[in-house]
mmCIF file of C-alpha atoms in Angstrom:
data_model
loop_
_atom_site.group_PDB
_atom_site.id
_atom_site.type_symbol
_atom_site.label_atom_id
_atom_site.label_comp_id
_atom_site.label_asym_id
_atom_site.label_seq_id
_atom_site.Cartn_x
_atom_site.Cartn_y
_atom_site.Cartn_z
ATOM 1 C CA MET I 4 -78.882 -56.648 -9.175
ATOM 2 C CA ALA I 5 -77.538 -56.700 -5.621
ATOM 3 C CA PRO I 6 -75.945 -53.491 -4.351
ATOM 4 C CA LYS I 7 -72.142 -53.498 -4.233
ATOM 5 C CA ARG I 8 -70.426 -53.433 -0.862
ATOM 6 C CA PRO I 9 -67.722 -50.812 -0.454
ATOM 7 C CA GLU I 10 -64.222 -52.342 -0.525
ATOM 8 C CA THR I 11 -63.583 -51.005 2.988
ATOM 9 C CA MET I 12 -66.406 -53.183 4.370
ATOM 10 C CA MET I 13 -65.040 -56.452 2.951
ATOM 11 C CA SER I 14 -63.121 -58.720 5.282
ATOM 12 C CA PRO I 15 -59.896 -60.097 3.809
ATOM 13 C CA LEU I 16 -59.855 -63.600 2.351
ATOM 14 C CA GLY I 17 -59.620 -66.190 5.116
ATOM 15 C CA GLN I 18 -60.415 -63.887 8.026
ATOM 16 C CA PRO I 19 -62.635 -65.606 10.623
ATOM 17 C CA LEU I 20 -66.276 -64.483 10.746
ATOM 18 C CA PRO I 21 -66.994 -63.354 13.392
ATOM 19 C CA LEU I 22 -63.461 -62.282 14.317
ATOM 20 C CA ASP I 23 -63.087 -64.873 17.085
ATOM 21 C CA ASP I 24 -60.768 -67.796 17.923
ATOM 22 C CA HIS I 25 -63.657 -70.242 17.635
ATOM 23 C CA ALA I 26 -65.362 -69.017 14.469
ATOM 24 C CA THR I 27 -66.265 -71.688 11.931
ATOM 25 C CA SER I 28 -66.783 -69.387 8.951
ATOM 26 C CA VAL I 29 -64.251 -67.364 7.020
ATOM 27 C CA SER I 30 -64.446 -64.491 4.587
ATOM 28 C CA MET I 31 -64.395 -65.297 0.884
ATOM 29 C CA PRO I 32 -65.218 -61.876 -0.520
ATOM 30 C CA LEU I 33 -64.932 -62.795 -4.193
ATOM 31 C CA TRP I 34 -66.731 -65.485 -6.177
ATOM 32 C CA SER I 35 -63.312 -66.588 -7.444
ATOM 33 C CA HIS I 36 -62.342 -67.375 -3.832
ATOM 34 C CA VAL I 37 -65.368 -69.653 -3.437
ATOM 35 C CA CYS I 38 -64.623 -71.387 -6.748
ATOM 36 C CA GLY I 39 -60.941 -71.703 -5.854
ATOM 37 C CA TYR I 40 -61.843 -73.256 -2.507
ATOM 38 C CA GLU I 41 -64.116 -75.813 -4.159
ATOM 39 C CA GLU I 42 -61.461 -76.557 -6.789
ATOM 40 C CA GLY I 43 -58.885 -77.179 -4.050
ATOM 41 C CA LYS I 44 -56.584 -74.312 -5.000
ATOM 42 C CA GLN I 45 -53.685 -74.297 -2.572
ATOM 43 C CA GLU I 46 -53.404 -70.505 -2.331
ATOM 44 C CA ILE I 47 -57.034 -70.230 -1.222
ATOM 45 C CA HIS I 48 -56.804 -73.052 1.341
ATOM 46 C CA GLU I 49 -53.569 -71.631 2.766
ATOM 47 C CA ALA I 50 -55.268 -68.256 3.290
ATOM 48 C CA LEU I 51 -57.947 -69.715 5.574
ATOM 49 C CA ALA I 52 -57.242 -68.892 9.209
ATOM 50 C CA LEU I 53 -60.049 -71.129 10.492
ATOM 51 C CA GLY I 54 -62.869 -73.171 9.078
ATOM 52 C CA TYR I 55 -65.603 -75.689 9.717
ATOM 53 C CA PRO I 56 -64.131 -78.483 11.897
ATOM 54 C CA ARG I 57 -64.990 -81.269 9.406
ATOM 55 C CA PHE I 58 -62.731 -79.628 6.833
ATOM 56 C CA VAL I 59 -60.101 -77.558 8.668
ATOM 57 C CA TYR I 60 -58.176 -78.344 11.849
ATOM 58 C CA HIS I 61 -58.471 -75.557 14.387
ATOM 59 C CA PRO I 62 -55.123 -73.818 15.047
ATOM 60 C CA PHE I 63 -55.290 -74.917 18.705
ATOM 61 C CA ILE I 64 -55.572 -78.574 17.570
ATOM 62 C CA ALA I 65 -52.689 -78.097 15.128
ATOM 63 C CA ASP I 66 -50.565 -76.591 17.924
ATOM 64 C CA ILE I 67 -51.223 -79.391 20.410
ATOM 65 C CA SER I 68 -50.680 -81.987 17.670
ATOM 66 C CA ALA I 69 -47.267 -80.446 16.965
ATOM 67 C CA LEU I 70 -46.397 -80.587 20.673
ATOM 68 C CA ILE I 71 -47.422 -84.253 20.856
ATOM 69 C CA ARG I 72 -45.442 -85.028 17.686
ATOM 70 C CA GLU I 73 -42.320 -83.419 19.161
ATOM 71 C CA LYS I 74 -42.684 -84.897 22.674
ATOM 72 C CA GLU I 75 -43.454 -88.424 21.467
ATOM 73 C CA GLN I 76 -41.174 -88.191 18.390
ATOM 74 C CA VAL I 77 -43.988 -89.178 16.018
ATOM 75 C CA PRO I 78 -42.796 -89.332 12.383
ATOM 76 C CA GLU I 79 -44.232 -86.714 10.008
ATOM 77 C CA HIS I 80 -45.962 -89.292 7.809
ATOM 78 C CA LEU I 81 -48.221 -90.363 10.709
ATOM 79 C CA HIS I 82 -51.399 -88.412 11.445
ATOM 80 C CA ILE I 83 -52.047 -87.091 14.964
ATOM 81 C CA LEU I 84 -55.527 -86.265 16.221
ATOM 82 C CA PRO I 85 -55.807 -85.536 19.943
ATOM 83 C CA TYR I 86 -58.957 -86.579 21.818
ATOM 84 C CA PRO I 87 -60.254 -85.109 25.094
ATOM 85 C CA SER I 88 -59.734 -88.370 27.020
ATOM 86 C CA LYS I 89 -58.389 -91.894 26.654
ATOM 87 C CA ALA I 90 -61.955 -93.259 26.826
ATOM 88 C CA VAL I 91 -63.014 -91.156 23.833
ATOM 89 C CA ALA I 92 -59.902 -92.128 21.873
ATOM 90 C CA GLU I 93 -60.554 -95.817 22.488
ATOM 91 C CA ARG I 94 -64.048 -95.503 20.934
ATOM 92 C CA PHE I 95 -62.380 -94.721 17.605
#
């Protein structure tokens, strides 16, 4: 049996690991958090501060998307995904 970690050493659910703006991993200290994530439980997904870019938009991307939406008056039902240049955007 694996040794138990003291509660004080556990990072809270959703905290980036490492504690950095560009981390791609988050803390899921309990097995129920992992299961809840895989089952799509809203309360688990909402607790994630960051995540792997294929699955979670980085907060910086969400912020710039909101600015674009407001400036260009893009309706909420349309998806915004900023690209680093027009040339890159035109490839997609």
